[in-house]
Amino acid sequence: MARNEGRRPTLEDVAAHAGVSRALVSIVMRGVAGASAETRERVLAAAAEIGYRPDTRARLLASGNSRQIGVVFGMAGRFHAELLDGLYVAAEKARYELILSAMTPTRDERTAAETLLGFRCEAVILLGPGLEGVPVLAGRLPVTVIGWRVADPSVDVVRTADDEGMRLAVDHLAGLGHREITYVDGGSGAIATARRRAYRAVMRRRGLGDGLRVIPGGDSLDAGVAAARLVLDGERRPTALIAYNDDVAAGLVESLGSAGIRVPRDMSIVGWDDSPPARLPHLNLTTVQQDPVEMSRLAVERSVSRLRGETIGQREIVLSPGLIIRTSTAALGHDAPPERGDRTP
């Protein structure tokens, strides 16, 4: 029997190819008793020959258990890609499938969240930078947010302590003698808001209020390039910058370098996330470190625990960040010492 081009093979096709009944094929595919070893081998061989694959999702839905976790995510830098990779690994270990729903410039978080309800996901994890998906989903199924605080008591949270991360970054730069420390903002999202507030609080607490400045940024390389123009055009040029994430920091380094600003001799730069770009030899960014693998594991673990009806302690899990010191920071007027790569707790 030749394959039916353009059509997905069915149980009936396998039965016809193997010369058995559809019911017998179903028994074999479900892995239950009722077929001899010889028949089972013949059916499986026929399925492989015509390219049949069982519709696992349909079978699970029929049983009332989809074993699917939905994920709302945005195009928000390399760190989200690392989180997604971690979620796939953790979900596979828990024997769950991920259903992804992306936010784009023309597709908001509410739409992305509502889409997942149609897939009958058992739980949802939100990676998006906002809060619009929370009211859509909260109370309807287990919801876990990665990255920011949520007041809703029905929502679980896994995040890094942004206030602590900002303290590490400012303390490091202040320890190098910098007082004019500018923050390149990440936008209007919840995570960006938390980091912006933390920056202002730490600078004032450190007695550096006179050097406090926030300039518009974003979460991309292009946002860093645009922010560099604002730095260069400003009346008072800072001696150090803290970027919303490593992509923004990379844009700053590239653009400032093109304008003749030497990093770190003329200006120190700190990134955020310790994502792959931060480790590139030509960037070698000092950066606030988060652990995407652990954050993803905890989010999936918490989702599965909710589905099993297990007792949950604190609904918010807050991880401590570190500071990875590389060669993008130094005392003003000095080249950076050899790379340290320290993780400052």
mmCIF file of C-alpha atoms in Angstrom:
data_model
loop_
_atom_site.group_PDB
_atom_site.id
_atom_site.type_symbol
_atom_site.label_atom_id
_atom_site.label_comp_id
_atom_site.label_asym_id
_atom_site.label_seq_id
_atom_site.Cartn_x
_atom_site.Cartn_y
_atom_site.Cartn_z
ATOM 1 C CA MET A 1 0.000 0.000 0.000
ATOM 2 C CA ALA A 2 1.445 3.365 -0.996
ATOM 3 C CA ARG A 3 1.301 6.376 1.254
ATOM 4 C CA ASN A 4 -1.568 8.775 0.759
ATOM 5 C CA GLU A 5 0.328 11.942 -0.171
ATOM 6 C CA GLY A 6 -0.990 15.029 1.592
ATOM 7 C CA ARG A 7 -3.095 13.031 4.078
ATOM 8 C CA ARG A 8 -2.110 11.785 7.493
ATOM 9 C CA PRO A 9 -2.301 7.958 7.696
ATOM 10 C CA THR A 10 -5.101 6.614 9.896
ATOM 11 C CA LEU A 11 -5.741 3.465 11.916
ATOM 12 C CA GLU A 12 -7.792 2.195 8.967
ATOM 13 C CA ASP A 13 -4.786 2.618 6.674
ATOM 14 C CA VAL A 14 -2.577 0.630 9.054
ATOM 15 C CA ALA A 15 -5.218 -2.100 9.335
ATOM 16 C CA ALA A 16 -5.507 -2.386 5.547
ATOM 17 C CA HIS A 17 -1.729 -2.482 5.106
ATOM 18 C CA ALA A 18 -1.278 -5.124 7.831
ATOM 19 C CA GLY A 19 -4.333 -7.167 6.822
ATOM 20 C CA VAL A 20 -5.988 -6.994 10.254
ATOM 21 C CA SER A 21 -8.982 -5.224 11.791
ATOM 22 C CA ARG A 22 -8.993 -1.607 12.958
ATOM 23 C CA ALA A 23 -9.800 -2.837 16.492
ATOM 24 C CA LEU A 24 -6.682 -4.981 16.533
ATOM 25 C CA VAL A 25 -4.549 -2.055 15.371
ATOM 26 C CA SER A 26 -6.032 0.053 18.178
ATOM 27 C CA ILE A 27 -5.117 -2.616 20.743
ATOM 28 C CA VAL A 28 -1.519 -2.654 19.506
ATOM 29 C CA MET A 29 -1.175 1.125 19.452
ATOM 30 C CA ARG A 30 -2.556 1.474 22.970
ATOM 31 C CA GLY A 31 -0.134 -1.170 24.226
ATOM 32 C CA VAL A 32 -2.817 -3.281 25.898
ATOM 33 C CA ALA A 33 -3.252 -7.070 25.920
ATOM 34 C CA GLY A 34 -5.196 -8.795 23.159
ATOM 35 C CA ALA A 35 -2.757 -9.211 20.273
ATOM 36 C CA SER A 36 -0.146 -11.909 19.710
ATOM 37 C CA ALA A 37 3.528 -10.996 19.475
ATOM 38 C CA GLU A 38 3.515 -11.840 15.763
ATOM 39 C CA THR A 39 0.467 -9.646 15.078
ATOM 40 C CA ARG A 40 1.875 -6.805 17.152
ATOM 41 C CA GLU A 41 5.125 -6.899 15.167
ATOM 42 C CA ARG A 42 3.244 -6.945 11.856
ATOM 43 C CA VAL A 43 1.057 -3.991 12.845
ATOM 44 C CA LEU A 44 3.980 -1.904 14.058
ATOM 45 C CA ALA A 45 5.920 -2.645 10.887
ATOM 46 C CA ALA A 46 2.923 -1.609 8.774
ATOM 47 C CA ALA A 47 2.558 1.620 10.740
ATOM 48 C CA ALA A 48 6.228 2.452 10.211
ATOM 49 C CA GLU A 49 6.022 1.695 6.481
ATOM 50 C CA ILE A 50 3.136 4.089 5.826
ATOM 51 C CA GLY A 51 4.302 6.745 8.311
ATOM 52 C CA TYR A 52 1.497 6.405 10.852
ATOM 53 C CA ARG A 53 1.946 8.156 14.193
ATOM 54 C CA PRO A 54 -0.577 7.830 17.031
ATOM 55 C CA ASP A 55 -2.452 11.020 17.950
ATOM 56 C CA THR A 56 -1.318 11.103 21.569
ATOM 57 C CA ARG A 57 -3.063 14.394 22.258
ATOM 58 C CA ALA A 58 -6.447 13.104 21.085
ATOM 59 C CA ARG A 59 -6.112 9.988 23.229
ATOM 60 C CA LEU A 60 -5.200 12.008 26.297
ATOM 61 C CA LEU A 61 -8.041 14.466 25.738
ATOM 62 C CA ALA A 62 -10.470 11.579 25.441
ATOM 63 C CA SER A 63 -9.251 10.336 28.809
ATOM 64 C CA GLY A 64 -9.839 13.789 30.326
ATOM 65 C CA ASN A 65 -6.115 14.379 30.876
ATOM 66 C CA SER A 66 -4.186 16.346 28.247
ATOM 67 C CA ARG A 67 -0.799 16.258 30.044
ATOM 68 C CA GLN A 68 -0.092 19.600 28.412
ATOM 69 C CA ILE A 69 1.363 22.721 30.004
ATOM 70 C CA GLY A 70 0.826 25.953 28.120
ATOM 71 C CA VAL A 71 3.527 28.637 27.968
ATOM 72 C CA VAL A 72 2.976 32.297 27.139
ATOM 73 C CA PHE A 73 6.257 33.899 26.115
ATOM 74 C CA GLY A 74 7.543 37.063 24.496
ATOM 75 C CA MET A 75 10.405 37.878 22.188
ATOM 76 C CA ALA A 76 12.314 39.369 25.125
ATOM 77 C CA GLY A 77 15.990 38.629 24.612
ATOM 78 C CA ARG A 78 18.087 35.492 24.799
ATOM 79 C CA PHE A 79 17.150 34.774 28.396
ATOM 80 C CA HIS A 80 13.619 33.763 27.391
ATOM 81 C CA ALA A 81 15.081 31.303 24.905
ATOM 82 C CA GLU A 82 17.078 29.758 27.737
ATOM 83 C CA LEU A 83 13.971 29.587 29.900
ATOM 84 C CA LEU A 84 12.040 27.840 27.124
ATOM 85 C CA ASP A 85 14.807 25.297 26.686
ATOM 86 C CA GLY A 86 14.766 24.641 30.424
ATOM 87 C CA LEU A 87 10.980 24.248 30.399
ATOM 88 C CA TYR A 88 11.165 21.640 27.648
ATOM 89 C CA VAL A 89 13.728 19.624 29.609
ATOM 90 C CA ALA A 90 11.748 19.827 32.862
ATOM 91 C CA ALA A 91 8.415 19.048 31.174
ATOM 92 C CA GLU A 92 9.843 16.013 29.414
ATOM 93 C CA LYS A 93 11.122 14.636 32.714
ATOM 94 C CA ALA A 94 7.643 15.119 34.190
ATOM 95 C CA ARG A 95 6.104 13.480 31.083
ATOM 96 C CA TYR A 96 4.240 16.595 29.998
ATOM 97 C CA GLU A 97 4.129 18.329 26.639
ATOM 98 C CA LEU A 98 4.525 22.089 26.175
ATOM 99 C CA ILE A 99 2.122 24.147 24.085
ATOM 100 C CA LEU A 100 3.657 27.530 23.208
ATOM 101 C CA SER A 101 1.745 30.731 22.557
ATOM 102 C CA ALA A 102 3.887 33.717 21.618
ATOM 103 C CA MET A 103 3.453 37.431 22.084
ATOM 104 C CA THR A 104 4.479 39.570 19.115
ATOM 105 C CA PRO A 105 4.138 43.262 18.260
ATOM 106 C CA THR A 106 0.651 42.503 16.882
ATOM 107 C CA ARG A 107 -0.346 39.772 19.355
ATOM 108 C CA ASP A 108 -0.727 40.825 22.988
ATOM 109 C CA GLU A 109 -0.421 38.756 26.148
ATOM 110 C CA ARG A 110 -4.172 38.472 26.664
ATOM 111 C CA THR A 111 -4.623 36.944 23.206
ATOM 112 C CA ALA A 112 -1.688 34.590 23.745
ATOM 113 C CA ALA A 113 -3.167 33.430 27.066
ATOM 114 C CA GLU A 114 -6.702 32.977 25.721
ATOM 115 C CA THR A 115 -5.381 30.817 22.885
ATOM 116 C CA LEU A 116 -4.046 28.256 25.350
ATOM 117 C CA LEU A 117 -7.487 27.740 26.872
ATOM 118 C CA GLY A 118 -8.610 26.320 23.542
ATOM 119 C CA PHE A 119 -5.882 23.684 23.702
ATOM 120 C CA ARG A 120 -7.218 22.412 27.051
ATOM 121 C CA CYS A 121 -3.848 22.812 28.759
ATOM 122 C CA GLU A 122 -3.861 21.599 32.357
ATOM 123 C CA ALA A 123 -1.624 24.427 33.600
ATOM 124 C CA VAL A 124 -0.010 27.563 32.191
ATOM 125 C CA ILE A 125 3.386 29.185 32.745
ATOM 126 C CA LEU A 126 3.775 32.879 31.895
ATOM 127 C CA LEU A 127 7.123 34.264 30.739
ATOM 128 C CA GLY A 128 5.729 37.459 29.302
ATOM 129 C CA PRO A 129 6.849 40.848 30.540
ATOM 130 C CA GLY A 130 3.363 42.042 31.524
ATOM 131 C CA LEU A 131 0.349 41.043 33.598
ATOM 132 C CA GLU A 132 -2.454 40.901 31.034
ATOM 133 C CA GLY A 133 -2.498 37.109 30.917
ATOM 134 C CA VAL A 134 -2.999 36.696 34.665
ATOM 135 C CA PRO A 135 -6.675 37.760 34.915
ATOM 136 C CA VAL A 136 -7.501 35.648 31.846
ATOM 137 C CA LEU A 137 -6.148 32.472 33.441
ATOM 138 C CA ALA A 138 -6.104 32.905 37.222
ATOM 139 C CA GLY A 139 -8.693 30.771 38.975
ATOM 140 C CA ARG A 140 -9.370 28.658 35.875
ATOM 141 C CA LEU A 141 -6.279 26.445 36.037
ATOM 142 C CA PRO A 142 -2.884 26.451 37.801
ATOM 143 C CA VAL A 143 -0.836 29.477 36.738
ATOM 144 C CA THR A 144 2.863 30.031 37.416
ATOM 145 C CA VAL A 145 4.668 33.254 36.546
ATOM 146 C CA ILE A 146 8.414 33.313 35.959
ATOM 147 C CA GLY A 147 10.176 36.558 36.681
ATOM 148 C CA TRP A 148 7.992 39.025 38.559
ATOM 149 C CA ARG A 149 5.743 39.558 41.561
ATOM 150 C CA VAL A 150 1.994 38.910 41.255
ATOM 151 C CA ALA A 151 -0.437 39.927 43.970
ATOM 152 C CA ASP A 152 -3.131 37.392 43.023
ATOM 153 C CA PRO A 153 -2.998 34.651 45.716
ATOM 154 C CA SER A 154 -4.022 31.981 43.195
ATOM 155 C CA VAL A 155 -0.887 32.508 41.091
ATOM 156 C CA ASP A 156 2.465 30.892 41.839
ATOM 157 C CA VAL A 157 5.678 32.824 41.243
ATOM 158 C CA VAL A 158 9.270 31.826 40.510
ATOM 159 C CA ARG A 159 11.581 34.826 40.251
ATOM 160 C CA THR A 160 15.013 36.205 40.963
ATOM 161 C CA ALA A 161 15.363 38.939 43.586
ATOM 162 C CA ASP A 162 15.740 41.957 41.281
ATOM 163 C CA ASP A 163 16.384 44.316 44.187
ATOM 164 C CA GLU A 164 19.298 42.149 45.297
ATOM 165 C CA GLY A 165 20.645 41.926 41.742
ATOM 166 C CA MET A 166 20.568 45.702 41.401
ATOM 167 C CA ARG A 167 22.324 46.115 44.740
ATOM 168 C CA LEU A 168 25.119 43.837 43.531
ATOM 169 C CA ALA A 169 25.504 45.816 40.308
ATOM 170 C CA VAL A 170 25.499 49.270 41.937
ATOM 171 C CA ASP A 171 27.763 48.191 44.807
ATOM 172 C CA HIS A 172 30.265 46.750 42.338
ATOM 173 C CA LEU A 173 30.403 49.961 40.298
ATOM 174 C CA ALA A 174 30.463 52.208 43.362
ATOM 175 C CA GLY A 175 33.312 50.120 44.734
ATOM 176 C CA LEU A 176 35.247 50.950 41.569
ATOM 177 C CA GLY A 177 34.726 54.647 42.258
ATOM 178 C CA HIS A 178 31.798 55.342 39.931
ATOM 179 C CA ARG A 179 29.162 57.841 41.046
ATOM 180 C CA GLU A 180 27.541 58.753 37.736
ATOM 181 C CA ILE A 181 25.775 55.429 37.162
ATOM 182 C CA THR A 182 22.964 55.473 34.595
ATOM 183 C CA TYR A 183 20.331 52.757 34.185
ATOM 184 C CA VAL A 184 19.130 51.820 30.704
ATOM 185 C CA ASP A 185 15.483 50.928 31.252
ATOM 186 C CA GLY A 186 13.652 47.875 29.923
ATOM 187 C CA GLY A 187 10.235 49.394 29.181
ATOM 188 C CA SER A 188 6.865 49.312 30.902
ATOM 189 C CA GLY A 189 6.636 45.613 31.806
ATOM 190 C CA ALA A 190 6.515 44.276 35.354
ATOM 191 C CA ILE A 191 10.119 43.060 35.377
ATOM 192 C CA ALA A 192 11.416 46.330 33.932
ATOM 193 C CA THR A 193 9.406 48.284 36.496
ATOM 194 C CA ALA A 194 10.842 46.228 39.372
ATOM 195 C CA ARG A 195 14.427 46.769 38.206
ATOM 196 C CA ARG A 196 13.894 50.496 37.635
ATOM 197 C CA ARG A 197 12.511 50.944 41.152
ATOM 198 C CA ALA A 198 15.324 48.868 42.595
ATOM 199 C CA TYR A 199 17.925 50.999 40.805
ATOM 200 C CA ARG A 200 16.508 54.236 42.171
ATOM 201 C CA ALA A 201 16.250 52.829 45.686
ATOM 202 C CA VAL A 202 19.801 51.451 45.724
ATOM 203 C CA MET A 203 21.332 54.611 44.272
ATOM 204 C CA ARG A 204 19.645 56.799 46.894
ATOM 205 C CA ARG A 205 20.498 54.414 49.707
ATOM 206 C CA ARG A 206 24.122 54.464 48.533
ATOM 207 C CA GLY A 207 24.153 58.284 48.608
ATOM 208 C CA LEU A 208 24.428 58.442 44.815
ATOM 209 C CA GLY A 209 21.175 60.275 44.162
ATOM 210 C CA ASP A 210 22.981 63.087 42.321
ATOM 211 C CA GLY A 211 24.239 60.590 39.738
ATOM 212 C CA LEU A 212 20.875 58.859 39.308
ATOM 213 C CA ARG A 213 19.543 58.804 35.753
ATOM 214 C CA VAL A 214 17.178 56.480 33.867
ATOM 215 C CA ILE A 215 17.137 56.553 30.076
ATOM 216 C CA PRO A 216 14.690 54.735 27.757
ATOM 217 C CA GLY A 217 15.778 51.350 26.511
ATOM 218 C CA GLY A 218 14.064 48.042 25.843
ATOM 219 C CA ASP A 219 15.004 44.370 25.693
ATOM 220 C CA SER A 220 16.884 44.063 22.391
ATOM 221 C CA LEU A 221 20.243 44.790 20.783
ATOM 222 C CA ASP A 222 18.636 47.608 18.796
ATOM 223 C CA ALA A 223 17.328 49.145 22.031
ATOM 224 C CA GLY A 224 20.887 49.225 23.331
ATOM 225 C CA VAL A 225 22.094 50.941 20.161
ATOM 226 C CA ALA A 226 19.356 53.579 20.487
ATOM 227 C CA ALA A 227 20.134 54.079 24.183
ATOM 228 C CA ALA A 228 23.804 54.638 23.372
ATOM 229 C CA ARG A 229 22.836 57.630 21.219
ATOM 230 C CA LEU A 230 20.999 59.128 24.199
ATOM 231 C CA VAL A 231 24.051 58.584 26.382
ATOM 232 C CA LEU A 232 26.310 60.266 23.840
ATOM 233 C CA ASP A 233 23.931 63.191 23.276
ATOM 234 C CA GLY A 234 23.321 63.850 26.970
ATOM 235 C CA GLU A 235 24.700 66.945 28.668
ATOM 236 C CA ARG A 236 26.130 64.903 31.546
ATOM 237 C CA ARG A 237 27.843 61.724 30.424
ATOM 238 C CA PRO A 238 27.874 58.857 32.965
ATOM 239 C CA THR A 239 30.945 56.835 33.779
ATOM 240 C CA ALA A 240 29.019 53.572 34.135
ATOM 241 C CA LEU A 241 25.858 51.982 32.741
ATOM 242 C CA ILE A 242 23.616 49.195 34.002
ATOM 243 C CA ALA A 243 21.548 47.626 31.212
ATOM 244 C CA TYR A 244 18.156 45.942 31.504
ATOM 245 C CA ASN A 245 19.587 42.764 29.986
ATOM 246 C CA ASP A 246 22.655 41.451 28.174
ATOM 247 C CA ASP A 247 21.237 42.128 24.703
ATOM 248 C CA VAL A 248 20.840 45.808 25.572
ATOM 249 C CA ALA A 249 24.338 45.834 27.087
ATOM 250 C CA ALA A 250 25.754 44.319 23.889
ATOM 251 C CA GLY A 251 24.114 47.073 21.837
ATOM 252 C CA LEU A 252 25.612 49.675 24.156
ATOM 253 C CA VAL A 253 29.119 48.229 23.875
ATOM 254 C CA GLU A 254 28.977 48.028 20.081
ATOM 255 C CA SER A 255 27.523 51.499 19.562
ATOM 256 C CA LEU A 256 29.693 53.282 22.129
ATOM 257 C CA GLY A 257 32.775 51.583 20.733
ATOM 258 C CA SER A 258 31.954 52.867 17.261
ATOM 259 C CA ALA A 259 31.803 56.388 18.740
ATOM 260 C CA GLY A 260 35.265 56.040 20.257
ATOM 261 C CA ILE A 261 34.136 55.290 23.828
ATOM 262 C CA ARG A 262 36.389 52.605 25.264
ATOM 263 C CA VAL A 263 34.831 49.999 27.537
ATOM 264 C CA PRO A 264 35.755 49.880 30.388
ATOM 265 C CA ARG A 265 38.435 52.646 30.367
ATOM 266 C CA ASP A 266 35.958 55.401 29.446
ATOM 267 C CA MET A 267 32.742 53.770 30.560
ATOM 268 C CA SER A 268 31.922 50.576 32.493
ATOM 269 C CA ILE A 269 28.907 48.481 31.503
ATOM 270 C CA VAL A 270 26.975 45.873 33.494
ATOM 271 C CA GLY A 271 24.469 43.543 31.832
ATOM 272 C CA TRP A 272 21.775 41.311 33.276
ATOM 273 C CA ASP A 273 21.031 37.556 32.966
ATOM 274 C CA ASP A 274 24.484 36.106 32.112
ATOM 275 C CA SER A 275 23.050 34.892 28.815
ATOM 276 C CA PRO A 276 25.331 33.553 26.010
ATOM 277 C CA PRO A 277 26.117 36.996 24.496
ATOM 278 C CA ALA A 278 27.651 38.100 27.809
ATOM 279 C CA ARG A 279 30.304 35.400 27.467
ATOM 280 C CA LEU A 280 31.432 36.330 23.957
ATOM 281 C CA PRO A 281 35.143 37.290 23.988
ATOM 282 C CA HIS A 282 34.614 40.715 22.438
ATOM 283 C CA LEU A 283 31.929 41.611 25.023
ATOM 284 C CA ASN A 284 32.998 39.717 28.161
ATOM 285 C CA LEU A 285 30.260 41.425 30.152
ATOM 286 C CA THR A 286 30.104 41.848 33.870
ATOM 287 C CA THR A 287 26.508 40.803 34.480
ATOM 288 C CA VAL A 288 23.869 39.959 37.062
ATOM 289 C CA GLN A 289 23.398 36.201 36.866
ATOM 290 C CA GLN A 290 20.087 34.389 36.863
ATOM 291 C CA ASP A 291 19.624 30.610 36.628
ATOM 292 C CA PRO A 292 17.145 29.809 33.812
ATOM 293 C CA VAL A 293 17.466 26.054 34.260
ATOM 294 C CA GLU A 294 16.520 26.178 37.940
ATOM 295 C CA MET A 295 13.741 28.721 37.345
ATOM 296 C CA SER A 296 12.238 26.517 34.629
ATOM 297 C CA ARG A 297 12.531 23.374 36.725
ATOM 298 C CA LEU A 298 10.799 25.004 39.673
ATOM 299 C CA ALA A 299 7.997 26.388 37.492
ATOM 300 C CA VAL A 300 7.213 22.983 35.998
ATOM 301 C CA GLU A 301 7.568 21.292 39.393
ATOM 302 C CA ARG A 302 5.127 23.762 40.960
ATOM 303 C CA SER A 303 2.631 23.324 38.081
ATOM 304 C CA VAL A 304 2.690 19.538 38.359
ATOM 305 C CA SER A 305 2.345 19.708 42.151
ATOM 306 C CA ARG A 306 -0.781 21.849 41.769
ATOM 307 C CA LEU A 307 -2.251 19.370 39.294
ATOM 308 C CA ARG A 308 -1.631 16.507 41.715
ATOM 309 C CA GLY A 309 -3.326 18.377 44.529
ATOM 310 C CA GLU A 310 -0.197 18.368 46.661
ATOM 311 C CA THR A 311 0.222 20.754 49.566
ATOM 312 C CA ILE A 312 2.083 23.899 48.539
ATOM 313 C CA GLY A 313 4.021 26.032 51.004
ATOM 314 C CA GLN A 314 4.970 29.550 49.974
ATOM 315 C CA ARG A 315 3.433 30.351 46.604
ATOM 316 C CA GLU A 316 6.423 32.579 45.717
ATOM 317 C CA ILE A 317 9.913 31.154 45.220
ATOM 318 C CA VAL A 318 12.609 33.844 45.157
ATOM 319 C CA LEU A 319 16.094 32.880 43.992
ATOM 320 C CA SER A 320 19.243 34.806 44.836
ATOM 321 C CA PRO A 321 21.180 36.292 41.910
ATOM 322 C CA GLY A 322 24.931 36.516 41.583
ATOM 323 C CA LEU A 323 27.279 38.975 39.923
ATOM 324 C CA ILE A 324 29.692 37.615 37.330
ATOM 325 C CA ILE A 325 32.622 40.015 37.096
ATOM 326 C CA ARG A 326 34.302 40.151 33.697
ATOM 327 C CA THR A 327 36.215 42.822 31.794
ATOM 328 C CA SER A 328 33.460 45.314 30.886
ATOM 329 C CA THR A 329 33.876 47.078 34.255
ATOM 330 C CA ALA A 330 36.852 48.817 35.830
ATOM 331 C CA ALA A 331 37.785 51.899 37.810
ATOM 332 C CA LEU A 332 37.394 55.018 35.697
ATOM 333 C CA GLY A 333 40.435 55.657 33.520
ATOM 334 C CA HIS A 334 41.778 52.144 33.970
ATOM 335 C CA ASP A 335 41.666 49.059 31.823
ATOM 336 C CA ALA A 336 40.000 46.050 33.372
ATOM 337 C CA PRO A 337 42.225 43.541 35.168
ATOM 338 C CA PRO A 338 42.417 40.015 33.739
ATOM 339 C CA GLU A 339 39.032 38.315 33.627
ATOM 340 C CA ARG A 340 37.881 37.061 37.009
ATOM 341 C CA GLY A 341 34.558 35.406 36.291
ATOM 342 C CA ASP A 342 33.719 35.560 39.987
ATOM 343 C CA ARG A 343 30.191 34.952 41.190
ATOM 344 C CA THR A 344 29.612 37.518 43.919
ATOM 345 C CA PRO A 345 26.759 36.364 46.221
#
